[in-house]
Amino acid sequence: MSSVTKALDLLCHFSAARAEIGLSQLCRIAKRDKATTYRHLQALEISGFIEQNPSTKQYRLGPAVLQLAQTREATVPRKASTEEPLLDLAETTGETAHVTVLSGTKVYGLASCDSPRHGTRAIIDIDTFPLHATASGLCALAFGPEDLMDTALADLTTFTQTTATTPDTLKEAVQAIRQTGFGRAMRTYEVEIEGLSAPLFDQTGQYAGAVSVASVATRFTPELERTIKEHLMIASRDISHNWGGTIPSEIEGLWANSITARHALESTS
């Protein structure tokens, strides 16, 4: 990893929940020594990517990040075109809906819409989604570039008792997703949350991200699962279309088989 990459990677540790970070804390989070981290912070500060709060002396994202974000959205529009499909998805499922995008080997949060029906609901408060533990990340492993698996296997952090923490369990989970067309994370990142996702494609025809629904586990029933999957398909088609892409026929086939199989299982139970 180059010095530039290491410096820019520090930006990923900032989030809405952790808007300001001190030098010592950042060293612990990034698992780097103080001298190197300080040198990288100085370089980022000179470039405007971060700034130091004069009151707290902690670091926060700088104006250059905002400028780049605005330029990105203006030239490669993504967020605005997800708003209506996400609102429809949240309203029809009653759960929190969100969209992630794949950039390089990382999955970033793009937009979210909270459940309009329930006071107790999933809260999307992370900016980078673990590949091995979230529905969005697992969806990327199943339908994104093959080299993502190597990245995921390099960091199998345990979040809950059901998190995939071995190569075999992770590969089994990904293979199951490839058979249904839906990413699935059953209490693997948070013990009280179950998630489902569907892949998104852009004008390149390649995997671009995922649209997901995060449900409070105590509300997650077979009926709700079916409803979520049906509306995830609609949202995935709409957002992919807005991004200039289409859903590959093989994934449409997986969805159809998955919904039919679930319906047949419910009818005989």
JSON list of C-alpha atoms in Angstrom, two decimals, residues 50-267:
[
{"chain": "A", "resi": 50, "resn": "ILE", "atom": "CA", "xyz": [-9.46, 17.25, 6.63]},
{"chain": "A", "resi": 51, "resn": "GLU", "atom": "CA", "xyz": [-9.30, 20.16, 9.02]},
{"chain": "A", "resi": 52, "resn": "GLN", "atom": "CA", "xyz": [-8.63, 20.55, 12.73]},
{"chain": "A", "resi": 53, "resn": "ASN", "atom": "CA", "xyz": [-11.38, 21.85, 14.97]},
{"chain": "A", "resi": 54, "resn": "PRO", "atom": "CA", "xyz": [-9.78, 24.86, 16.69]},
{"chain": "A", "resi": 55, "resn": "SER", "atom": "CA", "xyz": [-11.80, 24.21, 19.86]},
{"chain": "A", "resi": 56, "resn": "THR", "atom": "CA", "xyz": [-11.34, 20.48, 20.33]},
{"chain": "A", "resi": 57, "resn": "LYS", "atom": "CA", "xyz": [-8.09, 20.04, 18.35]},
{"chain": "A", "resi": 58, "resn": "GLN", "atom": "CA", "xyz": [-9.67, 16.94, 16.81]},
{"chain": "A", "resi": 59, "resn": "TYR", "atom": "CA", "xyz": [-9.76, 16.28, 13.09]},
{"chain": "A", "resi": 60, "resn": "ARG", "atom": "CA", "xyz": [-12.83, 16.35, 10.86]},
{"chain": "A", "resi": 61, "resn": "LEU", "atom": "CA", "xyz": [-13.51, 16.12, 7.13]},
{"chain": "A", "resi": 62, "resn": "GLY", "atom": "CA", "xyz": [-12.53, 19.24, 5.21]},
{"chain": "A", "resi": 63, "resn": "PRO", "atom": "CA", "xyz": [-14.16, 21.26, 2.43]},
{"chain": "A", "resi": 64, "resn": "ALA", "atom": "CA", "xyz": [-12.34, 19.42, -0.36]},
{"chain": "A", "resi": 65, "resn": "VAL", "atom": "CA", "xyz": [-14.38, 16.30, 0.41]},
{"chain": "A", "resi": 66, "resn": "LEU", "atom": "CA", "xyz": [-17.64, 18.21, -0.03]},
{"chain": "A", "resi": 67, "resn": "GLN", "atom": "CA", "xyz": [-16.47, 19.68, -3.32]},
{"chain": "A", "resi": 68, "resn": "LEU", "atom": "CA", "xyz": [-15.51, 16.26, -4.65]},
{"chain": "A", "resi": 69, "resn": "ALA", "atom": "CA", "xyz": [-18.81, 14.75, -3.49]},
{"chain": "A", "resi": 70, "resn": "GLN", "atom": "CA", "xyz": [-20.77, 17.45, -5.29]},
{"chain": "A", "resi": 71, "resn": "THR", "atom": "CA", "xyz": [-18.70, 17.00, -8.44]},
{"chain": "A", "resi": 72, "resn": "ARG", "atom": "CA", "xyz": [-19.16, 13.24, -8.31]},
{"chain": "A", "resi": 73, "resn": "GLU", "atom": "CA", "xyz": [-22.94, 13.50, -7.99]},
{"chain": "A", "resi": 74, "resn": "ALA", "atom": "CA", "xyz": [-23.13, 16.11, -10.75]},
{"chain": "A", "resi": 75, "resn": "THR", "atom": "CA", "xyz": [-21.06, 14.09, -13.22]},
{"chain": "A", "resi": 76, "resn": "VAL", "atom": "CA", "xyz": [-21.98, 10.53, -12.18]},
{"chain": "A", "resi": 77, "resn": "PRO", "atom": "CA", "xyz": [-25.45, 10.93, -10.64]},
{"chain": "A", "resi": 78, "resn": "ARG", "atom": "CA", "xyz": [-26.35, 8.21, -8.21]},
{"chain": "A", "resi": 79, "resn": "LYS", "atom": "CA", "xyz": [-27.95, 9.44, -5.00]},
{"chain": "A", "resi": 80, "resn": "ALA", "atom": "CA", "xyz": [-30.78, 11.58, -6.36]},
{"chain": "A", "resi": 81, "resn": "SER", "atom": "CA", "xyz": [-32.07, 8.79, -8.59]},
{"chain": "A", "resi": 82, "resn": "THR", "atom": "CA", "xyz": [-32.45, 6.43, -5.61]},
{"chain": "A", "resi": 83, "resn": "GLU", "atom": "CA", "xyz": [-34.75, 8.66, -3.54]},
{"chain": "A", "resi": 84, "resn": "GLU", "atom": "CA", "xyz": [-38.13, 7.70, -5.02]},
{"chain": "A", "resi": 85, "resn": "PRO", "atom": "CA", "xyz": [-37.44, 3.93, -5.25]},
{"chain": "A", "resi": 86, "resn": "LEU", "atom": "CA", "xyz": [-36.13, 3.94, -1.66]},
{"chain": "A", "resi": 87, "resn": "LEU", "atom": "CA", "xyz": [-39.19, 5.78, -0.37]},
{"chain": "A", "resi": 88, "resn": "ASP", "atom": "CA", "xyz": [-41.49, 3.30, -2.14]},
{"chain": "A", "resi": 89, "resn": "LEU", "atom": "CA", "xyz": [-39.46, 0.39, -0.75]},
{"chain": "A", "resi": 90, "resn": "ALA", "atom": "CA", "xyz": [-39.62, 1.68, 2.82]},
{"chain": "A", "resi": 91, "resn": "GLU", "atom": "CA", "xyz": [-43.35, 2.36, 2.56]},
{"chain": "A", "resi": 92, "resn": "THR", "atom": "CA", "xyz": [-44.29, -1.00, 1.05]},
{"chain": "A", "resi": 93, "resn": "THR", "atom": "CA", "xyz": [-42.14, -3.09, 3.40]},
{"chain": "A", "resi": 94, "resn": "GLY", "atom": "CA", "xyz": [-42.47, -0.93, 6.52]},
{"chain": "A", "resi": 95, "resn": "GLU", "atom": "CA", "xyz": [-38.73, -1.33, 7.11]},
{"chain": "A", "resi": 96, "resn": "THR", "atom": "CA", "xyz": [-35.59, 0.74, 6.56]},
{"chain": "A", "resi": 97, "resn": "ALA", "atom": "CA", "xyz": [-34.32, 0.77, 2.98]},
{"chain": "A", "resi": 98, "resn": "HIS", "atom": "CA", "xyz": [-30.87, 1.82, 1.81]},
{"chain": "A", "resi": 99, "resn": "VAL", "atom": "CA", "xyz": [-28.51, 1.80, -1.16]},
{"chain": "A", "resi": 100, "resn": "THR", "atom": "CA", "xyz": [-24.79, 1.08, -1.22]},
{"chain": "A", "resi": 101, "resn": "VAL", "atom": "CA", "xyz": [-22.25, 1.52, -3.99]},
{"chain": "A", "resi": 102, "resn": "LEU", "atom": "CA", "xyz": [-19.13, -0.48, -4.73]},
{"chain": "A", "resi": 103, "resn": "SER", "atom": "CA", "xyz": [-15.96, 1.53, -5.24]},
{"chain": "A", "resi": 104, "resn": "GLY", "atom": "CA", "xyz": [-12.78, -0.47, -5.66]},
{"chain": "A", "resi": 105, "resn": "THR", "atom": "CA", "xyz": [-12.93, -3.12, -2.97]},
{"chain": "A", "resi": 106, "resn": "LYS", "atom": "CA", "xyz": [-15.14, -1.19, -0.54]},
{"chain": "A", "resi": 107, "resn": "VAL", "atom": "CA", "xyz": [-18.90, -0.91, -0.15]},
{"chain": "A", "resi": 108, "resn": "TYR", "atom": "CA", "xyz": [-20.04, 2.59, 0.79]},
{"chain": "A", "resi": 109, "resn": "GLY", "atom": "CA", "xyz": [-23.43, 3.80, 1.99]},
{"chain": "A", "resi": 110, "resn": "LEU", "atom": "CA", "xyz": [-25.10, 6.14, -0.52]},
{"chain": "A", "resi": 111, "resn": "ALA", "atom": "CA", "xyz": [-28.66, 6.80, 0.68]},
{"chain": "A", "resi": 112, "resn": "SER", "atom": "CA", "xyz": [-31.20, 5.50, 3.17]},
{"chain": "A", "resi": 113, "resn": "CYS", "atom": "CA", "xyz": [-34.87, 5.89, 4.06]},
{"chain": "A", "resi": 114, "resn": "ASP", "atom": "CA", "xyz": [-36.10, 5.00, 7.54]},
{"chain": "A", "resi": 115, "resn": "SER", "atom": "CA", "xyz": [-39.15, 2.88, 8.23]},
{"chain": "A", "resi": 116, "resn": "PRO", "atom": "CA", "xyz": [-42.27, 5.08, 8.17]},
{"chain": "A", "resi": 117, "resn": "ARG", "atom": "CA", "xyz": [-44.33, 2.70, 10.32]},
{"chain": "A", "resi": 118, "resn": "HIS", "atom": "CA", "xyz": [-42.28, 1.66, 13.32]},
{"chain": "A", "resi": 119, "resn": "GLY", "atom": "CA", "xyz": [-40.62, 3.55, 16.14]},
{"chain": "A", "resi": 120, "resn": "THR", "atom": "CA", "xyz": [-38.27, 0.61, 16.63]},
{"chain": "A", "resi": 121, "resn": "ARG", "atom": "CA", "xyz": [-36.39, 0.27, 13.36]},
{"chain": "A", "resi": 122, "resn": "ALA", "atom": "CA", "xyz": [-33.01, -0.40, 11.82]},
{"chain": "A", "resi": 123, "resn": "ILE", "atom": "CA", "xyz": [-30.73, 2.63, 11.81]},
{"chain": "A", "resi": 124, "resn": "ILE", "atom": "CA", "xyz": [-28.10, 2.84, 9.07]},
{"chain": "A", "resi": 125, "resn": "ASP", "atom": "CA", "xyz": [-25.24, 4.54, 10.88]},
{"chain": "A", "resi": 126, "resn": "ILE", "atom": "CA", "xyz": [-22.19, 3.13, 9.11]},
{"chain": "A", "resi": 127, "resn": "ASP", "atom": "CA", "xyz": [-20.49, 4.48, 6.01]},
{"chain": "A", "resi": 128, "resn": "THR", "atom": "CA", "xyz": [-18.46, 1.42, 4.99]},
{"chain": "A", "resi": 129, "resn": "PHE", "atom": "CA", "xyz": [-20.18, -1.96, 4.98]},
{"chain": "A", "resi": 130, "resn": "PRO", "atom": "CA", "xyz": [-18.21, -5.12, 5.88]},
{"chain": "A", "resi": 131, "resn": "LEU", "atom": "CA", "xyz": [-18.15, -7.48, 2.92]},
{"chain": "A", "resi": 132, "resn": "HIS", "atom": "CA", "xyz": [-18.59, -10.62, 5.00]},
{"chain": "A", "resi": 133, "resn": "ALA", "atom": "CA", "xyz": [-21.22, -9.48, 7.48]},
{"chain": "A", "resi": 134, "resn": "THR", "atom": "CA", "xyz": [-23.82, -7.30, 5.75]},
{"chain": "A", "resi": 135, "resn": "ALA", "atom": "CA", "xyz": [-26.39, -8.09, 3.07]},
{"chain": "A", "resi": 136, "resn": "SER", "atom": "CA", "xyz": [-24.90, -5.35, 0.88]},
{"chain": "A", "resi": 137, "resn": "GLY", "atom": "CA", "xyz": [-21.38, -6.71, 1.30]},
{"chain": "A", "resi": 138, "resn": "LEU", "atom": "CA", "xyz": [-22.39, -10.30, 0.66]},
{"chain": "A", "resi": 139, "resn": "CYS", "atom": "CA", "xyz": [-24.31, -9.21, -2.43]},
{"chain": "A", "resi": 140, "resn": "ALA", "atom": "CA", "xyz": [-21.12, -7.58, -3.72]},
{"chain": "A", "resi": 141, "resn": "LEU", "atom": "CA", "xyz": [-19.17, -10.79, -3.09]},
{"chain": "A", "resi": 142, "resn": "ALA", "atom": "CA", "xyz": [-21.77, -12.81, -4.96]},
{"chain": "A", "resi": 143, "resn": "PHE", "atom": "CA", "xyz": [-22.22, -10.60, -8.02]},
{"chain": "A", "resi": 144, "resn": "GLY", "atom": "CA", "xyz": [-19.27, -8.20, -8.03]},
{"chain": "A", "resi": 145, "resn": "PRO", "atom": "CA", "xyz": [-15.63, -8.68, -9.10]},
{"chain": "A", "resi": 146, "resn": "GLU", "atom": "CA", "xyz": [-14.06, -12.00, -8.16]},
{"chain": "A", "resi": 147, "resn": "ASP", "atom": "CA", "xyz": [-11.12, -10.40, -6.35]},
{"chain": "A", "resi": 148, "resn": "LEU", "atom": "CA", "xyz": [-13.48, -9.04, -3.67]},
{"chain": "A", "resi": 149, "resn": "MET", "atom": "CA", "xyz": [-13.41, -12.44, -1.99]},
{"chain": "A", "resi": 150, "resn": "ASP", "atom": "CA", "xyz": [-9.67, -12.07, -1.26]},
{"chain": "A", "resi": 151, "resn": "THR", "atom": "CA", "xyz": [-10.37, -8.69, 0.33]},
{"chain": "A", "resi": 152, "resn": "ALA", "atom": "CA", "xyz": [-13.15, -10.14, 2.47]},
{"chain": "A", "resi": 153, "resn": "LEU", "atom": "CA", "xyz": [-11.08, -13.11, 3.60]},
{"chain": "A", "resi": 154, "resn": "ALA", "atom": "CA", "xyz": [-8.33, -10.76, 4.78]},
{"chain": "A", "resi": 155, "resn": "ASP", "atom": "CA", "xyz": [-10.63, -9.31, 7.45]},
{"chain": "A", "resi": 156, "resn": "LEU", "atom": "CA", "xyz": [-13.20, -11.70, 8.92]},
{"chain": "A", "resi": 157, "resn": "THR", "atom": "CA", "xyz": [-14.02, -9.61, 11.97]},
{"chain": "A", "resi": 158, "resn": "THR", "atom": "CA", "xyz": [-16.56, -11.18, 14.32]},
{"chain": "A", "resi": 159, "resn": "PHE", "atom": "CA", "xyz": [-19.61, -8.97, 14.91]},
{"chain": "A", "resi": 160, "resn": "THR", "atom": "CA", "xyz": [-22.13, -11.54, 16.20]},
{"chain": "A", "resi": 161, "resn": "GLN", "atom": "CA", "xyz": [-22.26, -15.27, 16.85]},
{"chain": "A", "resi": 162, "resn": "THR", "atom": "CA", "xyz": [-23.56, -15.84, 13.32]},
{"chain": "A", "resi": 163, "resn": "THR", "atom": "CA", "xyz": [-20.93, -13.80, 11.46]},
{"chain": "A", "resi": 164, "resn": "ALA", "atom": "CA", "xyz": [-19.03, -15.84, 8.85]},
{"chain": "A", "resi": 165, "resn": "THR", "atom": "CA", "xyz": [-15.52, -15.95, 10.30]},
{"chain": "A", "resi": 166, "resn": "THR", "atom": "CA", "xyz": [-13.96, -18.77, 8.28]},
{"chain": "A", "resi": 167, "resn": "PRO", "atom": "CA", "xyz": [-13.32, -19.04, 4.54]},
{"chain": "A", "resi": 168, "resn": "ASP", "atom": "CA", "xyz": [-15.61, -22.04, 4.22]},
{"chain": "A", "resi": 169, "resn": "THR", "atom": "CA", "xyz": [-18.62, -20.45, 5.95]},
{"chain": "A", "resi": 170, "resn": "LEU", "atom": "CA", "xyz": [-18.23, -17.24, 3.96]},
{"chain": "A", "resi": 171, "resn": "LYS", "atom": "CA", "xyz": [-17.98, -19.07, 0.65]},
{"chain": "A", "resi": 172, "resn": "GLU", "atom": "CA", "xyz": [-21.04, -21.16, 1.54]},
{"chain": "A", "resi": 173, "resn": "ALA", "atom": "CA", "xyz": [-23.03, -18.00, 2.30]},
{"chain": "A", "resi": 174, "resn": "VAL", "atom": "CA", "xyz": [-22.00, -16.41, -0.99]},
{"chain": "A", "resi": 175, "resn": "GLN", "atom": "CA", "xyz": [-22.85, -19.54, -2.94]},
{"chain": "A", "resi": 176, "resn": "ALA", "atom": "CA", "xyz": [-26.33, -19.57, -1.41]},
{"chain": "A", "resi": 177, "resn": "ILE", "atom": "CA", "xyz": [-26.82, -15.97, -2.52]},
{"chain": "A", "resi": 178, "resn": "ARG", "atom": "CA", "xyz": [-25.76, -16.84, -6.05]},
{"chain": "A", "resi": 179, "resn": "GLN", "atom": "CA", "xyz": [-28.55, -19.41, -6.13]},
{"chain": "A", "resi": 180, "resn": "THR", "atom": "CA", "xyz": [-31.32, -16.98, -5.12]},
{"chain": "A", "resi": 181, "resn": "GLY", "atom": "CA", "xyz": [-30.18, -13.59, -6.44]},
{"chain": "A", "resi": 182, "resn": "PHE", "atom": "CA", "xyz": [-30.68, -11.96, -3.04]},
{"chain": "A", "resi": 183, "resn": "GLY", "atom": "CA", "xyz": [-28.03, -10.97, -0.54]},
{"chain": "A", "resi": 184, "resn": "ARG", "atom": "CA", "xyz": [-28.92, -12.22, 2.93]},
{"chain": "A", "resi": 185, "resn": "ALA", "atom": "CA", "xyz": [-27.48, -11.32, 6.34]},
{"chain": "A", "resi": 186, "resn": "MET", "atom": "CA", "xyz": [-29.36, -12.93, 9.19]},
{"chain": "A", "resi": 187, "resn": "ARG", "atom": "CA", "xyz": [-28.14, -11.23, 12.37]},
{"chain": "A", "resi": 188, "resn": "THR", "atom": "CA", "xyz": [-24.55, -11.38, 11.13]},
{"chain": "A", "resi": 189, "resn": "TYR", "atom": "CA", "xyz": [-23.68, -7.71, 11.70]},
{"chain": "A", "resi": 190, "resn": "GLU", "atom": "CA", "xyz": [-26.15, -6.77, 14.44]},
{"chain": "A", "resi": 191, "resn": "VAL", "atom": "CA", "xyz": [-27.96, -9.40, 16.50]},
{"chain": "A", "resi": 192, "resn": "GLU", "atom": "CA", "xyz": [-31.30, -7.60, 16.25]},
{"chain": "A", "resi": 193, "resn": "ILE", "atom": "CA", "xyz": [-31.22, -6.93, 12.48]},
{"chain": "A", "resi": 194, "resn": "GLU", "atom": "CA", "xyz": [-31.93, -9.15, 9.48]},
{"chain": "A", "resi": 195, "resn": "GLY", "atom": "CA", "xyz": [-31.13, -7.86, 6.01]},
{"chain": "A", "resi": 196, "resn": "LEU", "atom": "CA", "xyz": [-31.94, -8.67, 2.40]},
{"chain": "A", "resi": 197, "resn": "SER", "atom": "CA", "xyz": [-30.49, -7.02, -0.69]},
{"chain": "A", "resi": 198, "resn": "ALA", "atom": "CA", "xyz": [-30.65, -7.08, -4.48]},
{"chain": "A", "resi": 199, "resn": "PRO", "atom": "CA", "xyz": [-27.81, -6.17, -6.85]},
{"chain": "A", "resi": 200, "resn": "LEU", "atom": "CA", "xyz": [-27.68, -2.97, -8.91]},
{"chain": "A", "resi": 201, "resn": "PHE", "atom": "CA", "xyz": [-26.11, -2.48, -12.33]},
{"chain": "A", "resi": 202, "resn": "ASP", "atom": "CA", "xyz": [-25.11, 0.67, -14.20]},
{"chain": "A", "resi": 203, "resn": "GLN", "atom": "CA", "xyz": [-24.47, 1.66, -17.81]},
{"chain": "A", "resi": 204, "resn": "THR", "atom": "CA", "xyz": [-21.30, -0.45, -17.93]},
{"chain": "A", "resi": 205, "resn": "GLY", "atom": "CA", "xyz": [-23.32, -3.61, -17.40]},
{"chain": "A", "resi": 206, "resn": "GLN", "atom": "CA", "xyz": [-21.24, -4.37, -14.32]},
{"chain": "A", "resi": 207, "resn": "TYR", "atom": "CA", "xyz": [-22.24, -4.69, -10.68]},
{"chain": "A", "resi": 208, "resn": "ALA", "atom": "CA", "xyz": [-22.50, -1.18, -9.19]},
{"chain": "A", "resi": 209, "resn": "GLY", "atom": "CA", "xyz": [-24.04, -1.63, -5.76]},
{"chain": "A", "resi": 210, "resn": "ALA", "atom": "CA", "xyz": [-27.03, -2.98, -3.89]},
{"chain": "A", "resi": 211, "resn": "VAL", "atom": "CA", "xyz": [-30.43, -1.91, -2.66]},
{"chain": "A", "resi": 212, "resn": "SER", "atom": "CA", "xyz": [-31.29, -3.39, 0.71]},
{"chain": "A", "resi": 213, "resn": "VAL", "atom": "CA", "xyz": [-33.91, -3.64, 3.42]},
{"chain": "A", "resi": 214, "resn": "ALA", "atom": "CA", "xyz": [-32.88, -3.91, 7.07]},
{"chain": "A", "resi": 215, "resn": "SER", "atom": "CA", "xyz": [-35.58, -5.34, 9.31]},
{"chain": "A", "resi": 216, "resn": "VAL", "atom": "CA", "xyz": [-35.86, -5.67, 13.07]},
{"chain": "A", "resi": 217, "resn": "ALA", "atom": "CA", "xyz": [-35.40, -9.40, 13.61]},
{"chain": "A", "resi": 218, "resn": "THR", "atom": "CA", "xyz": [-38.48, -9.84, 15.79]},
{"chain": "A", "resi": 219, "resn": "ARG", "atom": "CA", "xyz": [-40.67, -8.62, 12.91]},
{"chain": "A", "resi": 220, "resn": "PHE", "atom": "CA", "xyz": [-39.01, -10.74, 10.25]},
{"chain": "A", "resi": 221, "resn": "THR", "atom": "CA", "xyz": [-41.51, -13.41, 9.19]},
{"chain": "A", "resi": 222, "resn": "PRO", "atom": "CA", "xyz": [-41.75, -15.55, 6.02]},
{"chain": "A", "resi": 223, "resn": "GLU", "atom": "CA", "xyz": [-44.53, -13.26, 4.83]},
{"chain": "A", "resi": 224, "resn": "LEU", "atom": "CA", "xyz": [-42.40, -10.16, 5.36]},
{"chain": "A", "resi": 225, "resn": "GLU", "atom": "CA", "xyz": [-39.45, -11.83, 3.64]},
{"chain": "A", "resi": 226, "resn": "ARG", "atom": "CA", "xyz": [-41.57, -12.48, 0.57]},
{"chain": "A", "resi": 227, "resn": "THR", "atom": "CA", "xyz": [-42.85, -8.90, 0.55]},
{"chain": "A", "resi": 228, "resn": "ILE", "atom": "CA", "xyz": [-39.34, -7.51, 0.89]},
{"chain": "A", "resi": 229, "resn": "LYS", "atom": "CA", "xyz": [-38.00, -9.67, -1.94]},
{"chain": "A", "resi": 230, "resn": "GLU", "atom": "CA", "xyz": [-40.85, -8.73, -4.27]},
{"chain": "A", "resi": 231, "resn": "HIS", "atom": "CA", "xyz": [-40.28, -5.02, -3.73]},
{"chain": "A", "resi": 232, "resn": "LEU", "atom": "CA", "xyz": [-36.49, -5.33, -3.77]},
{"chain": "A", "resi": 233, "resn": "MET", "atom": "CA", "xyz": [-36.82, -6.63, -7.32]},
{"chain": "A", "resi": 234, "resn": "ILE", "atom": "CA", "xyz": [-38.85, -3.57, -8.30]},
{"chain": "A", "resi": 235, "resn": "ALA", "atom": "CA", "xyz": [-36.43, -1.17, -6.62]},
{"chain": "A", "resi": 236, "resn": "SER", "atom": "CA", "xyz": [-33.42, -2.89, -8.16]},
{"chain": "A", "resi": 237, "resn": "ARG", "atom": "CA", "xyz": [-34.88, -2.63, -11.66]},
{"chain": "A", "resi": 238, "resn": "ASP", "atom": "CA", "xyz": [-35.85, 1.03, -11.15]},
{"chain": "A", "resi": 239, "resn": "ILE", "atom": "CA", "xyz": [-32.52, 2.16, -9.71]},
{"chain": "A", "resi": 240, "resn": "SER", "atom": "CA", "xyz": [-30.49, 0.19, -12.25]},
{"chain": "A", "resi": 241, "resn": "HIS", "atom": "CA", "xyz": [-32.58, 1.79, -15.00]},
{"chain": "A", "resi": 242, "resn": "ASN", "atom": "CA", "xyz": [-31.94, 5.23, -13.50]},
{"chain": "A", "resi": 243, "resn": "TRP", "atom": "CA", "xyz": [-28.21, 4.44, -13.54]},
{"chain": "A", "resi": 244, "resn": "GLY", "atom": "CA", "xyz": [-28.36, 3.41, -17.19]},
{"chain": "A", "resi": 245, "resn": "GLY", "atom": "CA", "xyz": [-28.24, -0.32, -16.53]},
{"chain": "A", "resi": 246, "resn": "THR", "atom": "CA", "xyz": [-30.50, -3.37, -16.67]},
{"chain": "A", "resi": 247, "resn": "ILE", "atom": "CA", "xyz": [-30.81, -6.49, -14.56]},
{"chain": "A", "resi": 248, "resn": "PRO", "atom": "CA", "xyz": [-29.09, -9.47, -16.24]},
{"chain": "A", "resi": 249, "resn": "SER", "atom": "CA", "xyz": [-31.50, -12.16, -17.38]},
{"chain": "A", "resi": 250, "resn": "GLU", "atom": "CA", "xyz": [-29.79, -14.79, -15.23]},
{"chain": "A", "resi": 251, "resn": "ILE", "atom": "CA", "xyz": [-30.50, -12.78, -12.08]},
{"chain": "A", "resi": 252, "resn": "GLU", "atom": "CA", "xyz": [-34.11, -12.21, -13.14]},
{"chain": "A", "resi": 253, "resn": "GLY", "atom": "CA", "xyz": [-34.34, -15.99, -13.45]},
{"chain": "A", "resi": 254, "resn": "LEU", "atom": "CA", "xyz": [-32.88, -16.51, -9.98]},
{"chain": "A", "resi": 255, "resn": "TRP", "atom": "CA", "xyz": [-35.40, -14.07, -8.52]},
{"chain": "A", "resi": 256, "resn": "ALA", "atom": "CA", "xyz": [-38.32, -15.80, -10.20]},
{"chain": "A", "resi": 257, "resn": "ASN", "atom": "CA", "xyz": [-37.22, -19.22, -8.95]},
{"chain": "A", "resi": 258, "resn": "SER", "atom": "CA", "xyz": [-36.59, -17.89, -5.43]},
{"chain": "A", "resi": 259, "resn": "ILE", "atom": "CA", "xyz": [-40.03, -16.29, -5.13]},
{"chain": "A", "resi": 260, "resn": "THR", "atom": "CA", "xyz": [-41.78, -19.33, -6.62]},
{"chain": "A", "resi": 261, "resn": "ALA", "atom": "CA", "xyz": [-39.95, -21.73, -4.31]},
{"chain": "A", "resi": 262, "resn": "ARG", "atom": "CA", "xyz": [-40.77, -19.62, -1.24]},
{"chain": "A", "resi": 263, "resn": "HIS", "atom": "CA", "xyz": [-44.43, -19.43, -2.24]},
{"chain": "A", "resi": 264, "resn": "ALA", "atom": "CA", "xyz": [-44.63, -23.20, -2.72]},
{"chain": "A", "resi": 265, "resn": "LEU", "atom": "CA", "xyz": [-42.98, -23.78, 0.68]},
{"chain": "A", "resi": 266, "resn": "GLU", "atom": "CA", "xyz": [-45.43, -21.44, 2.42]},
{"chain": "A", "resi": 267, "resn": "SER", "atom": "CA", "xyz": [-48.40, -23.10, 0.71]}
]
